[in-house]
Coordinates of C-alpha atoms in Angstrom, one line a residue:
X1 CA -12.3 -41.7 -103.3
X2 CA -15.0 -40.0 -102.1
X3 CA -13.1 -37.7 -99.3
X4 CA -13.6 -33.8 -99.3
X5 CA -10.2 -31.8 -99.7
X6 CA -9.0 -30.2 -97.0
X7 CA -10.2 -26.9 -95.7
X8 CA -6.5 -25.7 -94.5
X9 CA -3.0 -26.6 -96.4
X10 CA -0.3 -25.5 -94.2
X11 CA 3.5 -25.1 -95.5
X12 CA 6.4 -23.0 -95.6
X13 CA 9.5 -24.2 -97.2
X14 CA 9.6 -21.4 -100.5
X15 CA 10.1 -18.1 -98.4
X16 CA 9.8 -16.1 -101.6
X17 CA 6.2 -17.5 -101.9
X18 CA 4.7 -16.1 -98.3
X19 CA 1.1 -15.2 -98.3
X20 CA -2.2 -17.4 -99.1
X21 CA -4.6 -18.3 -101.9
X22 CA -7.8 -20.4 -102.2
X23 CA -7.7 -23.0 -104.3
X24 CA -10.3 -25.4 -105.9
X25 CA -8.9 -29.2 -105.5
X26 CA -12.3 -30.8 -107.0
X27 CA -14.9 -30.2 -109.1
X28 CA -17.3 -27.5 -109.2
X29 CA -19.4 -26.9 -106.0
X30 CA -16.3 -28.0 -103.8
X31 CA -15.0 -26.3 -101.1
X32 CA -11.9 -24.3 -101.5
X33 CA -8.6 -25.0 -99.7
X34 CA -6.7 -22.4 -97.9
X35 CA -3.7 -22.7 -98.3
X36 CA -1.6 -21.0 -96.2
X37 CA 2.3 -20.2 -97.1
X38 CA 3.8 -18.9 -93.6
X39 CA 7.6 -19.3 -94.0
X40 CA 9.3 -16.3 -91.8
X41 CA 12.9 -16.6 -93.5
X42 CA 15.0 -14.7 -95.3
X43 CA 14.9 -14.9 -99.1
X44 CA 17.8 -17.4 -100.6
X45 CA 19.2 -19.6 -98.2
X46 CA 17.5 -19.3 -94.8
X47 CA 20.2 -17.4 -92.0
X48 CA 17.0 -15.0 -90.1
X49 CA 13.8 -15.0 -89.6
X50 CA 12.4 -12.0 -90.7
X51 CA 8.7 -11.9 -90.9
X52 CA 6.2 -12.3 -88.1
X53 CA 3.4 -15.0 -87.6
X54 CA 0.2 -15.6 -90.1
X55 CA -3.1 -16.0 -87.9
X56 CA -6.1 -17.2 -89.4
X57 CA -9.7 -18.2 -87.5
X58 CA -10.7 -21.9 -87.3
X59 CA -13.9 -23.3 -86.0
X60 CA -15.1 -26.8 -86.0
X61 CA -18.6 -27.5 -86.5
X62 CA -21.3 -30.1 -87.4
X63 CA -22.5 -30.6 -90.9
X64 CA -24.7 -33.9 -91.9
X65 CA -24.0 -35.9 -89.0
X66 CA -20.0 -35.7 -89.3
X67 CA -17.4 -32.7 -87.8
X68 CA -16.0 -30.8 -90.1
X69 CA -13.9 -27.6 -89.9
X70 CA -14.6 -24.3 -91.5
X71 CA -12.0 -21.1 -91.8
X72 CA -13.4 -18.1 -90.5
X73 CA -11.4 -15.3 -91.9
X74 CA -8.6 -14.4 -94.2
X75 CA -5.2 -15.2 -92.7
X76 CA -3.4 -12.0 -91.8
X77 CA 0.3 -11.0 -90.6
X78 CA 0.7 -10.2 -87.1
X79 CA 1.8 -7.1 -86.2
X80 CA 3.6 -8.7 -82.8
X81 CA 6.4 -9.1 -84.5
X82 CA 9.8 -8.4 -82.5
X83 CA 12.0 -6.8 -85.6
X84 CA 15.3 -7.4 -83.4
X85 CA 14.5 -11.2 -83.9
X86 CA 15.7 -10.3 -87.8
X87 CA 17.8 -7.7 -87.3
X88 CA 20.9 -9.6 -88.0
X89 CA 19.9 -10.5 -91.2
X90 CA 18.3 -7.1 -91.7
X91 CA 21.7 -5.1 -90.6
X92 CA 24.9 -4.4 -91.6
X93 CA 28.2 -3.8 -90.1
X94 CA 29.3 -0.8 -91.5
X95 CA 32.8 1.1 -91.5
X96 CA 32.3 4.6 -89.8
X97 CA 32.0 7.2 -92.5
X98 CA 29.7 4.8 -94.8
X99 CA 25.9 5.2 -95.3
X100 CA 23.9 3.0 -95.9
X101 CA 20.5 3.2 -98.8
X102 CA 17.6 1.2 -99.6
X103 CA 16.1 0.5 -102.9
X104 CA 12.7 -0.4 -103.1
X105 CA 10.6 -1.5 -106.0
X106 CA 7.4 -2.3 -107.4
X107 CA 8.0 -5.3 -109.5
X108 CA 7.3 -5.3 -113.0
X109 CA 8.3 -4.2 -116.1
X110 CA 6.7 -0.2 -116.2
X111 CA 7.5 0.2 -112.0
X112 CA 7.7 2.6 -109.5
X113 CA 11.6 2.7 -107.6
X114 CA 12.5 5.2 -104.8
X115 CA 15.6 5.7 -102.3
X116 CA 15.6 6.3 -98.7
X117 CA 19.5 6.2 -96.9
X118 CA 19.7 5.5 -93.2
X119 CA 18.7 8.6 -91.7
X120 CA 15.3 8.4 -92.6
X121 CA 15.3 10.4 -96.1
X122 CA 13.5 9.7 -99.3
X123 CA 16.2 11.4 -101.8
X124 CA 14.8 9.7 -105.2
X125 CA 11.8 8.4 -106.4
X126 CA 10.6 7.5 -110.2
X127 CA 8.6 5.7 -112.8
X128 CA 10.7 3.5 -114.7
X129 CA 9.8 1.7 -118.4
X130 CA 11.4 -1.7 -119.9
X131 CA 10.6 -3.5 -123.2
X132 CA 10.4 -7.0 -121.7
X133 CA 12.3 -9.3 -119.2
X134 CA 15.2 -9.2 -121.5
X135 CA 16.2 -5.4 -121.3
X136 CA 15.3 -5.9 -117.2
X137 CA 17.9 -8.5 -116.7
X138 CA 20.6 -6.2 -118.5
X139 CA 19.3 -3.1 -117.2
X140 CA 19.1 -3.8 -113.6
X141 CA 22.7 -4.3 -112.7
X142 CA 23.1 -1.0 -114.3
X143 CA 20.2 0.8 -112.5
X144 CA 22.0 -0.4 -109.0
X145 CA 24.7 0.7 -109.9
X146 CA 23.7 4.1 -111.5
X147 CA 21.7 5.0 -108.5
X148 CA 24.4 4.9 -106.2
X149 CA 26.6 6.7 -107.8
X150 CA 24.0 9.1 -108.2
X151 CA 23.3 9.3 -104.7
X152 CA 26.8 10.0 -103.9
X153 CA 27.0 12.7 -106.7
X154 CA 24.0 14.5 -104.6
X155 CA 25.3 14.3 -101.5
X156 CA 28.6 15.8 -102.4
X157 CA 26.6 18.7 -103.8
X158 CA 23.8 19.7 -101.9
X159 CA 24.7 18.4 -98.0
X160 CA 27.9 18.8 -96.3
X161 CA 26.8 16.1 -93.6
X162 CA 26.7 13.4 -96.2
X163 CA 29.4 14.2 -97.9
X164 CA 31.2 13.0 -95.0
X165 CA 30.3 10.0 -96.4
X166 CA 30.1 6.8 -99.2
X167 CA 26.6 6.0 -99.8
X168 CA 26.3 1.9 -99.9
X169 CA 23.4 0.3 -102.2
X170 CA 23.0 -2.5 -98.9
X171 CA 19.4 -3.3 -99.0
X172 CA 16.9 -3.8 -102.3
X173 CA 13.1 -4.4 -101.2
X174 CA 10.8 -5.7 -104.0
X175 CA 7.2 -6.0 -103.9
X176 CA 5.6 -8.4 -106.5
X177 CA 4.9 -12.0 -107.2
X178 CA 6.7 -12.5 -111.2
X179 CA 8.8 -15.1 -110.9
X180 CA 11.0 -14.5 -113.6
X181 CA 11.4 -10.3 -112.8
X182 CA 11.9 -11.5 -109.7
X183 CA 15.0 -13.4 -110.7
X184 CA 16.2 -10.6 -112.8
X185 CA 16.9 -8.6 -109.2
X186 CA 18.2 -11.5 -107.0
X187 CA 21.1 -12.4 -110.1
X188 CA 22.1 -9.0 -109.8
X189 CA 22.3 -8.5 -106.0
X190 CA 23.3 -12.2 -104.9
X191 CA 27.1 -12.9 -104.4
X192 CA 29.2 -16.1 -103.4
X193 CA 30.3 -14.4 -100.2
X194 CA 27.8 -11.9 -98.5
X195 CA 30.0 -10.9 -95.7
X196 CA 31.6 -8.3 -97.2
X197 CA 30.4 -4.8 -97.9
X198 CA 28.3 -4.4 -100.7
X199 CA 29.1 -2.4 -104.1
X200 CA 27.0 -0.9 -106.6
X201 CA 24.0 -3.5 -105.9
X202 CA 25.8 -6.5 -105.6
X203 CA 25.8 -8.3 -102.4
X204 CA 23.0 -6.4 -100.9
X205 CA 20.5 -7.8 -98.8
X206 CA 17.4 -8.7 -101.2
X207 CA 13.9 -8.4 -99.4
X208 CA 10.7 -9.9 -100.8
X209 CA 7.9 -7.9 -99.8
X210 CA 3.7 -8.8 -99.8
X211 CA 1.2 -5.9 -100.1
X212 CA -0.3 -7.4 -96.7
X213 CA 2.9 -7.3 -95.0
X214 CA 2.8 -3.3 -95.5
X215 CA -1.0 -2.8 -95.7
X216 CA -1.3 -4.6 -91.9
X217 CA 1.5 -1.9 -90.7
X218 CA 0.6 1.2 -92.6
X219 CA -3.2 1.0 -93.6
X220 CA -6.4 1.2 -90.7
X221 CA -9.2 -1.3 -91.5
X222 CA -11.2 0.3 -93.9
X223 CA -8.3 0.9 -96.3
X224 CA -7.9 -2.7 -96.3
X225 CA -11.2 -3.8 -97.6
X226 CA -10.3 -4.0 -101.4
X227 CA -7.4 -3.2 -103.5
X228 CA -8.5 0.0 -104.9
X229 CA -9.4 1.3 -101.4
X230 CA -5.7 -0.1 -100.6
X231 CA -4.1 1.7 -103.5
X232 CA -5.7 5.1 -103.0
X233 CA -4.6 5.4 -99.3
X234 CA -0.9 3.9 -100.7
X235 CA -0.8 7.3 -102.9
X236 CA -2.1 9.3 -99.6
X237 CA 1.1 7.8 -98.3
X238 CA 3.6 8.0 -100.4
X239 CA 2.8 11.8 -100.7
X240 CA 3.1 12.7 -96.9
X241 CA 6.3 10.8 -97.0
X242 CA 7.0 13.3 -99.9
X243 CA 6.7 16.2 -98.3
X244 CA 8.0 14.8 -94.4
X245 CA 11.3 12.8 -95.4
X246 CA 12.2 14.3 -98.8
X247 CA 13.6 18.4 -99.5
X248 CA 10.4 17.6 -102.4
X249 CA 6.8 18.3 -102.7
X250 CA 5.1 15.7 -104.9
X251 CA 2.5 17.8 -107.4
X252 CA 0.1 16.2 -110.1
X253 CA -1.5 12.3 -109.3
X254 CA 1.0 10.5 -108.0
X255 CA 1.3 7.3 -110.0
X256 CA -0.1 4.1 -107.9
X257 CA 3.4 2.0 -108.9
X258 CA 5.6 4.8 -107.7
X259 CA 3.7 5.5 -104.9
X260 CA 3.8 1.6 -103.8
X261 CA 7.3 1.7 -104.0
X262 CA 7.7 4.9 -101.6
X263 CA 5.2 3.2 -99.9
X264 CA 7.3 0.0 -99.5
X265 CA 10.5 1.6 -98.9
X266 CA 8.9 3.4 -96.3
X267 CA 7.8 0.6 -94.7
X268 CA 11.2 -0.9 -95.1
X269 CA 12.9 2.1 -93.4
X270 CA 10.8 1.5 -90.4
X271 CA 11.8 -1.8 -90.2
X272 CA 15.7 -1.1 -90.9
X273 CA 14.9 1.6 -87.6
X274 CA 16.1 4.2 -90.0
X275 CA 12.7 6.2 -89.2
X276 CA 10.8 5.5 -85.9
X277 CA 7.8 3.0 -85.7
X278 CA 5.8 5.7 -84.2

């Protein structure tokens, strides 16, 4: 009784919940805790770690007679981060003549989805609608599936280099914090044995995604400063990635979900080294 909460709440054991949030642990006029989620594994059970540090600015200093510690800043993701450290996790072995793609999506129930395959192209990006979690959880299966079959379709028709090959749904990146939308991807992706190659969607690599992770890599300070400012350079983005890795030119206001999700698969590209850091 009578003790203040603690100014900084360190854990890390639920890897899908990475990031940080202030909360109240007392009555009004308290001050908040930081807590501070910095788990660096994989989704699922933990094989890799795949996400760099969380720093954060502490200070100690006096306040009526006693020591007392005070958080300077927001936490933020390093951008230090040696990718190789994750790259088995991130990579697969793949036969010659197979492709791999990446899915990428901006969770929720009206989201954005788009495609990139591993050299670096966007070849599909939309707005897509469902009724509630219900209709997700049925759909989604058949989304993975349908997109890359789709993909292959494409490729057999408009470039004779990938032709040469099977495009392979191998990697789904998903940006957004609903749990149970969430769970609706991960039942349709996770298999008993992850070894083997994946097929339509299932047994590909599921990657949960923050907006800071992204936002530290892609965005200069100043687009960082709110969410709006972060959204509006998101749909800059996603339409030079348009018009540099697609055979497209994006016209009309790009949506800010759709973008996102180019955005993030972007981002996710990078990471995979299917398009260069620089």
């Amino acid at each position: 009784a009578g003790k203040s909460p603690p100014r900084l709440w360190l854990c890390g054991h639920i890897h899908e919940s990475r990031g940080h949030k202030y909360v109240s642990f007392g009555p009004s006029g308290t001050p908040e805790t930081l807590v501070i989620n910095a788990a660096n594994a994989n989704p699922g059970i933990a094989c890799a770690l795949i996400h760099g540090p969380v720093v954060t600015d502490l200070r100690e200093e006096s306040e009526g007679g006693g020591e007392g510690m005070v958080v300077d800043a927001p936490p933020v993701v390093s951008n230090d981060f040696d990718w190789n450290l994750g790259r088995s996790y991130l990579d697969f072995e793949v036969p010659e003549g197979v492709g791999q793609l990446l899915l990428a999506v901006d969770l929720g129930l009206r989201m954005g989805a788009s495609l990139f395959n591993d050299r670096g192209e966007l070849i599909r990006y939309e707005q897509l609608y469902f009724e509630d979690a219900d209709e997700l959880f049925e759909q989604v299966p058949l989304l993975l599936q349908t997109w890359e079959a789709e993909a292959n379709e494409s490729a057999e028709i408009n470039d004779e280099l990938s032709a040469t090959k099977q495009w392979t749904l191998t990697h789904v990146a998903i940006e957004g914090g609903d749990v149970t939308l969430l769970e609706a991807w991960r039942s349709a992706v996770e298999i008993d044995d992850p070894s083997g190659l994946p097929k339509g969607g299932r047994g590909a690599r599921l990657h949960t995604v923050r907006p800071e992770e992204w936002r530290a890599d892609l965005l200069v300070k100043k687009e960082k400063t709110s969410g709006r400012k972060s959204k509006e350079a998101a749909r800059l983005i996603a339409r030079q990635v348009v018009d540099d890795f697609s055979a497209e030119t994006h016209s009309g206001k790009f949506k800010t979900d759709v973008a996102e999700a180019v955005t993030l698969g972007f981002y996710m590209s990078r990471r995979l080294g299917w398009i260069e850091s620089n």
